[in-house]
Coordinates of C-alpha atoms and ligand atoms in Angstrom, one line a residue:
M59 CA 49.3 7.6 -9.7
S60 CA 51.2 5.1 -7.7
L61 CA 49.3 2.2 -6.2
K62 CA 49.1 2.0 -2.4
F63 CA 48.0 -1.4 -1.4
Q64 CA 46.7 -1.9 2.1
S65 CA 45.7 -4.9 4.1
P66 CA 41.9 -5.5 3.9
T67 CA 39.8 -3.5 6.4
G68 CA 39.8 -5.1 9.9
M69 CA 42.7 -7.5 9.0
H70 CA 46.2 -7.0 10.3
D71 CA 49.8 -8.0 9.7
L72 CA 51.2 -9.8 12.6
F73 CA 54.9 -9.0 13.3
Q74 CA 57.5 -10.7 15.5
E75 CA 56.5 -8.6 18.5
D76 CA 52.9 -10.0 18.1
W77 CA 54.1 -13.5 17.7
N78 CA 56.1 -13.3 20.9
Y79 CA 52.8 -12.8 22.6
F80 CA 50.8 -15.2 20.4
D81 CA 53.3 -18.0 21.0
K82 CA 53.1 -17.4 24.8
V83 CA 49.3 -17.7 24.6
K84 CA 49.5 -20.8 22.5
K85 CA 52.1 -22.4 24.9
T86 CA 49.8 -21.6 27.9
C87 CA 46.9 -23.4 26.0
Q88 CA 49.1 -26.3 25.2
N89 CA 50.1 -26.7 28.9
M90 CA 46.5 -26.5 29.9
A91 CA 45.5 -29.1 27.2
D92 CA 48.2 -31.4 28.6
S93 CA 46.9 -31.1 32.2
Y94 CA 43.3 -31.7 31.2
E95 CA 44.0 -34.2 28.4
F96 CA 42.6 -32.4 25.4
D97 CA 43.9 -33.4 22.0
R98 CA 44.9 -30.8 19.4
I99 CA 42.6 -30.5 16.3
E100 CA 42.9 -28.2 13.3
T101 CA 39.9 -28.2 11.0
P102 CA 40.0 -26.5 7.5
I103 CA 39.6 -22.8 7.3
L104 CA 36.9 -23.2 4.7
E105 CA 33.8 -25.3 5.6
D106 CA 30.5 -26.1 3.9
T107 CA 28.4 -22.9 4.3
A108 CA 25.5 -25.1 5.5
I109 CA 27.2 -26.2 8.7
F110 CA 27.1 -22.6 9.9
E111 CA 23.5 -22.0 8.6
K112 CA 22.3 -25.1 10.4
G113 CA 24.6 -24.9 13.4
T114 CA 25.3 -21.3 14.3
G115 CA 21.8 -20.5 13.0
L116 CA 20.2 -18.5 10.2
N117 CA 19.0 -15.8 12.4
T118 CA 22.3 -15.0 14.1
D119 CA 24.4 -11.9 13.4
I120 CA 27.2 -14.2 12.2
V121 CA 25.2 -16.0 9.5
E122 CA 22.9 -13.0 8.6
K123 CA 25.7 -10.5 8.0
E124 CA 29.2 -11.6 9.0
M125 CA 30.2 -14.5 6.9
Y126 CA 32.8 -14.5 4.0
S127 CA 31.1 -17.0 1.7
L128 CA 32.0 -18.1 -1.8
T129 CA 31.0 -20.6 -4.4
S130 CA 34.1 -22.6 -5.5
R131 CA 34.9 -23.4 -9.1
G132 CA 33.4 -26.8 -8.6
G133 CA 30.1 -25.2 -7.4
D134 CA 30.5 -25.9 -3.6
R135 CA 29.2 -23.3 -1.2
L136 CA 32.0 -22.6 1.2
T137 CA 32.6 -20.1 4.0
L138 CA 35.7 -18.9 5.8
R139 CA 35.1 -20.2 9.3
P140 CA 33.6 -17.5 11.5
E141 CA 33.8 -19.7 14.6
G142 CA 35.3 -23.1 15.5
T143 CA 32.6 -25.3 17.1
P144 CA 30.5 -26.3 14.0
G145 CA 33.7 -27.4 12.1
I146 CA 34.7 -29.5 15.1
V147 CA 31.3 -31.1 15.4
R148 CA 31.4 -31.8 11.6
S149 CA 34.8 -33.5 12.1
Y150 CA 33.5 -35.4 15.2
I151 CA 30.6 -36.8 13.1
Q152 CA 32.6 -37.4 10.0
H153 CA 35.3 -39.4 11.8
G154 CA 33.0 -41.4 14.0
M155 CA 34.4 -40.0 17.2
Q156 CA 31.1 -40.9 18.9
S157 CA 32.5 -44.4 19.3
L158 CA 35.6 -43.1 21.3
S159 CA 35.5 -43.1 25.1
K160 CA 33.7 -40.1 26.5
P161 CA 34.3 -37.2 26.8
V162 CA 36.1 -36.5 23.5
K163 CA 38.2 -33.5 24.4
L164 CA 39.6 -31.3 21.6
W165 CA 41.4 -27.9 21.5
Y166 CA 42.3 -25.6 18.6
F167 CA 44.2 -22.3 17.9
G168 CA 43.8 -20.6 14.6
P169 CA 42.4 -17.7 12.5
F170 CA 38.7 -16.9 12.1
F171 CA 36.8 -14.5 9.9
R172 CA 33.8 -12.3 10.5
H173 CA 32.7 -9.3 8.4
E174 CA 32.0 -7.1 11.4
R175 CA 32.2 -3.4 11.8
P176 CA 35.9 -2.8 12.8
Q177 CA 36.1 -1.3 16.3
A178 CA 38.1 -1.7 19.5
G179 CA 38.5 -5.5 20.1
R180 CA 36.7 -6.4 16.9
F181 CA 38.6 -7.5 13.8
R182 CA 37.6 -9.2 10.5
Q183 CA 40.4 -11.7 10.8
F184 CA 41.2 -12.7 14.3
Y185 CA 42.7 -15.7 16.1
Q186 CA 40.8 -17.8 18.6
F187 CA 41.8 -20.7 20.8
G188 CA 39.0 -23.0 21.9
F189 CA 38.4 -26.1 24.0
E190 CA 35.5 -28.5 23.3
S191 CA 34.4 -31.5 25.3
L192 CA 31.8 -33.8 23.6
G193 CA 29.8 -36.7 24.9
V194 CA 29.0 -36.0 28.6
S195 CA 26.0 -34.1 30.0
D196 CA 27.2 -33.7 33.6
P197 CA 27.8 -30.1 34.6
I198 CA 31.2 -31.1 35.9
I199 CA 32.2 -30.7 32.3
D200 CA 30.9 -27.2 32.1
A201 CA 32.8 -26.4 35.3
E202 CA 36.0 -27.9 33.8
I203 CA 35.7 -25.7 30.6
I204 CA 35.2 -22.6 32.7
Q205 CA 38.1 -23.5 34.9
I206 CA 40.4 -24.1 31.8
F207 CA 39.7 -20.6 30.4
Y208 CA 40.0 -19.0 33.8
N209 CA 43.4 -20.8 34.4
I210 CA 44.8 -19.9 31.0
L211 CA 44.0 -16.2 31.5
K212 CA 45.3 -16.3 35.0
D213 CA 48.5 -18.0 33.9
L214 CA 48.9 -15.3 31.3
G215 CA 48.9 -12.7 34.1
F216 CA 45.3 -11.5 34.3
K217 CA 44.3 -10.8 37.8
N218 CA 40.8 -9.3 38.1
L219 CA 38.9 -11.8 36.0
L220 CA 35.1 -11.8 36.1
V221 CA 33.1 -14.9 35.0
E222 CA 29.6 -14.0 34.0
I223 CA 27.3 -17.0 33.8
N224 CA 23.7 -17.8 33.0
S225 CA 21.5 -20.7 31.9
I226 CA 19.3 -20.3 28.9
G227 CA 17.5 -23.7 29.4
D228 CA 16.9 -26.2 26.6
S229 CA 14.4 -26.6 23.8
Q230 CA 11.7 -27.7 26.4
C231 CA 11.8 -24.7 28.7
R232 CA 13.0 -22.1 26.2
G233 CA 9.7 -22.2 24.2
Y234 CA 7.7 -21.0 27.1
F235 CA 10.2 -18.3 28.0
R236 CA 10.4 -17.1 24.4
K237 CA 6.7 -16.5 24.4
S238 CA 6.7 -14.5 27.6
L239 CA 9.8 -12.5 26.5
M240 CA 8.1 -11.8 23.1
S241 CA 5.0 -10.4 24.7
Y242 CA 7.1 -8.2 27.0
L243 CA 9.1 -6.9 24.1
R244 CA 6.1 -6.4 21.8
S245 CA 4.6 -4.1 24.3
R246 CA 7.8 -2.0 24.2
Q247 CA 8.6 -2.4 20.6
S248 CA 8.7 1.3 19.8
G249 CA 11.6 1.8 22.2
L250 CA 13.9 -0.8 20.6
C251 CA 16.6 -0.2 18.0
S252 CA 15.7 -1.1 14.4
D253 CA 17.7 -4.4 14.5
C254 CA 15.9 -5.5 17.6
K255 CA 12.5 -4.6 16.2
R256 CA 13.3 -7.1 13.5
R257 CA 14.6 -9.7 16.0
I258 CA 11.4 -9.8 18.1
K259 CA 9.8 -12.5 15.9
K260 CA 12.9 -14.3 14.7
N261 CA 15.3 -14.3 17.6
P262 CA 14.0 -12.4 20.7
L263 CA 16.6 -13.8 23.0
R264 CA 19.2 -12.0 21.0
I265 CA 17.7 -8.7 22.1
L266 CA 19.0 -9.3 25.6
D267 CA 22.5 -9.2 24.1
C268 CA 22.0 -5.9 22.3
K269 CA 24.5 -3.2 23.3
E270 CA 22.3 -0.2 22.2
E271 CA 21.5 1.9 25.2
K272 CA 17.8 2.1 24.6
C273 CA 17.5 -1.7 24.3
Q274 CA 19.6 -2.2 27.4
R275 CA 17.0 0.0 29.3
I276 CA 14.2 -2.2 28.1
K277 CA 16.2 -5.3 28.9
K278 CA 16.4 -4.4 32.6
G279 CA 12.7 -5.1 33.2
A280 CA 12.5 -8.2 30.9
P281 CA 11.5 -11.6 32.3
Q282 CA 14.5 -13.7 33.3
I283 CA 15.0 -17.2 31.8
V284 CA 16.4 -18.6 35.1
D285 CA 12.9 -18.2 36.5
H286 CA 11.5 -20.4 33.7
L287 CA 13.9 -23.3 33.7
C288 CA 12.5 -26.9 33.7
K289 CA 13.7 -29.2 36.5
E290 CA 16.5 -30.8 34.6
C291 CA 18.0 -27.4 33.5
H292 CA 17.5 -25.9 36.9
D293 CA 19.3 -28.8 38.6
H294 CA 22.1 -28.7 36.0
F295 CA 22.6 -25.0 36.7
K296 CA 22.5 -25.4 40.4
N297 CA 25.0 -28.2 40.4
L298 CA 27.3 -26.2 38.1
L299 CA 27.3 -23.3 40.5
E300 CA 28.0 -25.6 43.4
Y301 CA 31.0 -27.0 41.5
L302 CA 32.3 -23.5 40.8
D303 CA 31.9 -22.6 44.5
E304 CA 33.8 -25.7 45.4
K305 CA 36.6 -24.7 43.0
G306 CA 36.6 -21.2 44.4
L307 CA 36.1 -19.7 41.0
P308 CA 34.6 -16.2 41.3
Y309 CA 31.5 -15.8 39.1
S310 CA 28.5 -13.5 38.9
L311 CA 25.1 -14.4 37.6
N312 CA 24.0 -12.4 34.6
P313 CA 20.4 -13.3 33.9
Y314 CA 20.5 -11.5 30.6
L315 CA 23.6 -13.2 29.2
V316 CA 22.4 -15.3 26.2
R317 CA 25.2 -15.3 23.6
G318 CA 23.9 -14.9 20.2
L319 CA 24.2 -18.4 18.7
D320 CA 21.3 -20.8 18.1
Y321 CA 23.0 -23.9 19.4
Y322 CA 23.5 -23.1 23.0
T323 CA 21.6 -25.0 25.7
K324 CA 21.7 -24.6 29.4
T325 CA 25.0 -23.0 30.4
V326 CA 26.4 -19.9 28.8
F327 CA 29.3 -17.9 30.2
E328 CA 31.8 -15.1 29.4
I329 CA 35.0 -14.0 31.0
Y330 CA 36.0 -10.3 31.2
E331 CA 38.9 -8.5 32.7
D332 CA 37.5 -6.2 35.4
S333 CA 39.2 -3.0 34.3
E334 CA 38.5 0.1 32.2
E335 CA 40.5 -1.3 29.2
G336 CA 39.0 -4.8 29.8
K337 CA 35.4 -3.4 29.6
Q338 CA 36.3 -1.5 26.4
I339 CA 37.8 -4.5 24.7
G340 CA 34.9 -6.8 25.6
A341 CA 34.7 -10.5 26.6
L342 CA 38.1 -12.3 26.6
A343 CA 36.4 -15.7 26.3
G344 CA 32.9 -17.0 25.9
G345 CA 31.2 -20.3 25.5
G346 CA 28.6 -22.7 26.8
R347 CA 26.8 -26.0 26.4
Y348 CA 25.5 -27.1 23.1
D349 CA 23.6 -30.4 23.6
D350 CA 21.7 -30.2 20.3
L351 CA 24.4 -29.3 17.8
V352 CA 25.7 -32.7 17.0
R353 CA 22.2 -33.9 16.2
M354 CA 21.5 -30.6 14.2
L355 CA 24.5 -31.4 12.0
G356 CA 23.4 -35.0 11.3
G357 CA 25.0 -36.9 14.2
K358 CA 23.6 -38.9 17.1
P359 CA 22.3 -36.7 19.9
T360 CA 25.4 -35.9 21.9
P361 CA 25.7 -33.5 24.8
A362 CA 28.7 -31.1 24.6
C363 CA 30.2 -28.0 26.1
G364 CA 33.0 -25.7 24.9
A365 CA 34.3 -22.1 24.7
A366 CA 36.6 -19.9 22.7
S367 CA 38.8 -16.9 23.4
G368 CA 40.0 -14.1 21.2
V369 CA 43.8 -14.0 21.0
E370 CA 44.1 -10.4 19.8
R371 CA 42.0 -9.2 22.7
V372 CA 44.1 -11.1 25.2
V373 CA 47.4 -10.0 23.5
N374 CA 46.3 -6.3 23.3
L375 CA 45.6 -6.2 27.0
L376 CA 48.9 -8.0 27.8
K377 CA 50.8 -5.5 25.6
A378 CA 49.1 -2.5 27.2
R379 CA 50.1 -3.9 30.6
S380 CA 53.7 -4.5 29.7
K381 CA 54.0 -1.0 28.2
K382 CA 52.6 0.5 31.5
A383 CA 55.1 -1.6 33.5
G384 CA 57.9 -0.4 31.1
L385 CA 58.6 -4.0 30.0
K386 CA 59.8 -4.7 26.5
A387 CA 59.0 -7.9 24.7
K388 CA 61.9 -10.3 24.9
E389 CA 64.6 -9.7 22.3
R390 CA 66.6 -12.3 20.5
T391 CA 69.6 -13.3 22.5
S392 CA 72.8 -15.0 21.4
E393 CA 76.0 -15.3 23.4
V394 CA 78.2 -15.7 20.3
F395 CA 78.7 -13.8 17.1
L396 CA 80.4 -15.0 14.0
A397 CA 82.4 -12.5 11.9
Q398 CA 84.2 -13.1 8.7
V399 CA 86.5 -11.4 6.3
G400 CA 87.0 -12.3 2.7
E401 CA 85.3 -14.7 0.3
I402 CA 86.8 -18.0 1.5
A403 CA 86.0 -17.1 5.1
K404 CA 82.4 -16.1 4.1
K405 CA 81.9 -19.5 2.5
K406 CA 83.4 -21.4 5.4
S407 CA 81.2 -19.4 7.8
L408 CA 78.1 -20.9 6.2
K409 CA 79.1 -24.4 7.3
L410 CA 80.3 -23.3 10.7
F411 CA 77.0 -21.5 11.3
E412 CA 75.1 -24.7 10.6
E413 CA 77.4 -26.7 12.9
F414 CA 76.6 -24.3 15.7
R415 CA 72.9 -24.5 15.0
E416 CA 72.9 -28.3 15.0
A417 CA 74.8 -28.1 18.4
G418 CA 71.9 -26.0 19.7
I419 CA 74.0 -22.8 20.1
K420 CA 72.5 -19.6 18.8
V421 CA 75.0 -17.6 16.8
G422 CA 74.5 -14.0 15.7
E423 CA 75.9 -13.0 12.3
A424 CA 76.0 -10.3 9.7
L425 CA 77.2 -12.4 6.8
H426 CA 75.9 -9.8 4.3
R427 CA 78.5 -7.4 5.6
D428 CA 82.1 -7.4 4.4
S429 CA 83.8 -4.9 6.8
L430 CA 85.0 -6.4 10.0
S431 CA 84.3 -3.2 12.0
A432 CA 80.7 -3.1 10.8
Q433 CA 80.3 -6.7 12.0
L434 CA 81.9 -6.0 15.3
K435 CA 79.5 -3.1 15.8
A436 CA 76.6 -5.5 15.2
A437 CA 78.1 -7.9 17.7
D438 CA 78.4 -5.1 20.2
K439 CA 74.7 -4.2 19.8
M440 CA 73.8 -7.8 20.5
D441 CA 75.8 -7.7 23.6
V442 CA 77.4 -11.1 23.0
K443 CA 80.1 -12.7 25.2
Y444 CA 82.2 -14.1 22.4
V445 CA 83.1 -13.2 18.9
L446 CA 84.5 -15.7 16.5
I447 CA 86.6 -14.1 13.8
L448 CA 87.3 -16.0 10.6
G449 CA 89.8 -13.8 8.8
Q450 CA 91.4 -14.4 5.4
K451 CA 94.5 -16.1 6.8
E452 CA 92.6 -18.2 9.4
A453 CA 90.2 -19.4 6.7
I454 CA 93.1 -20.7 4.5
D455 CA 94.7 -22.3 7.6
D456 CA 91.4 -23.8 8.8
Q457 CA 91.7 -21.8 12.0
I458 CA 89.6 -19.3 13.8
I459 CA 90.0 -16.5 16.4
I460 CA 87.9 -16.6 19.6
R461 CA 87.6 -13.3 21.3
E462 CA 86.2 -12.7 24.7
M463 CA 84.4 -9.4 24.5
K464 CA 84.6 -8.2 28.1
S465 CA 88.4 -8.7 28.6
G466 CA 89.3 -8.3 24.9
N467 CA 91.5 -11.4 25.2
Q468 CA 91.6 -13.6 22.1
Y469 CA 93.4 -16.7 20.9
V470 CA 93.5 -18.8 17.7
T471 CA 92.2 -22.3 17.6
E472 CA 91.4 -25.0 15.0
L473 CA 88.2 -24.3 13.0
S474 CA 87.1 -27.9 13.6
K475 CA 87.2 -27.3 17.4
A476 CA 85.3 -24.0 17.4
V477 CA 81.9 -25.5 18.4
Q478 CA 83.4 -27.6 21.2
E479 CA 85.4 -24.7 22.6
I480 CA 82.4 -22.4 22.7
K481 CA 80.2 -25.1 24.2
K482 CA 82.7 -25.5 27.1
K483 CA 82.8 -21.7 27.6
I484 CA 79.0 -21.2 27.6
K485 CA 78.5 -24.1 30.1
K486 CA 80.8 -22.4 32.6
Ligands
LIG725 P1 32.3 -15.7 20.1 O1 32.5 -16.9 19.2 O2 31.6 -14.6 19.4 O3 31.7 -16.1 21.4 O4 33.7 -15.2 20.5 C1 34.6 -15.8 21.4 C2 35.7 -14.8 21.8 O5 36.4 -14.5 20.5 C3 35.2 -13.5 22.2 O6 35.0 -13.5 23.6 C4 36.3 -12.6 21.8 O7 37.3 -12.7 22.8 C5 36.7 -13.2 20.5 N1 36.2 -12.5 19.3 C6 34.9 -12.7 18.8 N2 34.8 -11.9 17.7 C7 35.9 -11.2 17.6 C8 36.3 -10.3 16.6 N3 35.6 -9.9 15.6 N4 37.6 -9.8 16.7 C9 38.4 -10.2 17.8 N5 38.0 -11.1 18.7 C10 36.8 -11.6 18.6

């Protein structure tokens, strides 16, 4: 029986068409990072497993069931990063960034890994871009992070964006809320899904996030954390909403948005596209404030806020849209094609191709083909303006033919002048 290897479940090959979109997303992030003065950071793909256990939290879905963890040959417990924030905080502490002027602003773009059940918008290897701002507690930072993600998605062409926002308080006010939520949930325990029954004791807030219909019904009557915020958290949230109003950013309050991670404090938010496809695919971005995480990972208490967005989700929506509009992803374009006939010409073409590349002129070629007509057919397909033909005779005489495709006019010139001649023509 022949072997049929497949990519691992939930992990995909990314082809040129995908990268056309991925690069566009990355460039949009880079522009935004330049405007808001965020520095690029790339942390290792493997991190100490303990930073996710301590940071993301032992009772979260990510740590409980979604991590790809291994023990290295040297005995280190390592995990393929399921999210970016703990690694960045580890780096912030390790490199003494707390002594830098505040806020320390960092952004990233790279692959992440979660052993989730594959479904629409959920993969086991996926790309995220993220922006993190560390060192400042003012809600103006939260507003800036939300604005950045809103801007990126808007610049990419998303129109009906919906920002959902909530405050989940801090360790002071959450304790009291947890208790009242737990007693509400206990009285309705039998109506919850089996996962949520388990969560009541360990992580009751997470139940508010559950997508099961029966849990959603129970959620509707649950106490709301915004009614239980301490003064500091209440003021923080109020100021943030005022900043968003000032910026004219459309948002809606979702009192049951909690986001499943342990380290969030105060602000949590998600951004959706308000469309059928958008709802199916899930949140395009999500994040919040994490004022306790630096301390939890061994650093000095440091307020911080950040968010991440799933590149595949963004790209899949962009692709669906351009298909609807009948747009095709940009194809490679060159204005010039280099054809050759015979061994000497083939060898000389190699150098000539490099000269064009160094001069910044993109040249099409089919150097693997020997027949001139096959090469001209390829040139035709590329719809180039000029074809350079290096025939056997020309190659020996150090000359080359330049043919203008539209008129069919052609002339012979010195090989050493080919780049200059084409440069002049393209400029016209
Ligand atoms: P999270 O870290 O779970 O808040 O995720 C942030 C963003 O990453 C989400 O809003 C999604 O856009 C994206 N994302 C999260 N998990 C996945 C996944 N398994 N596959 C694809 N995208 C994901």
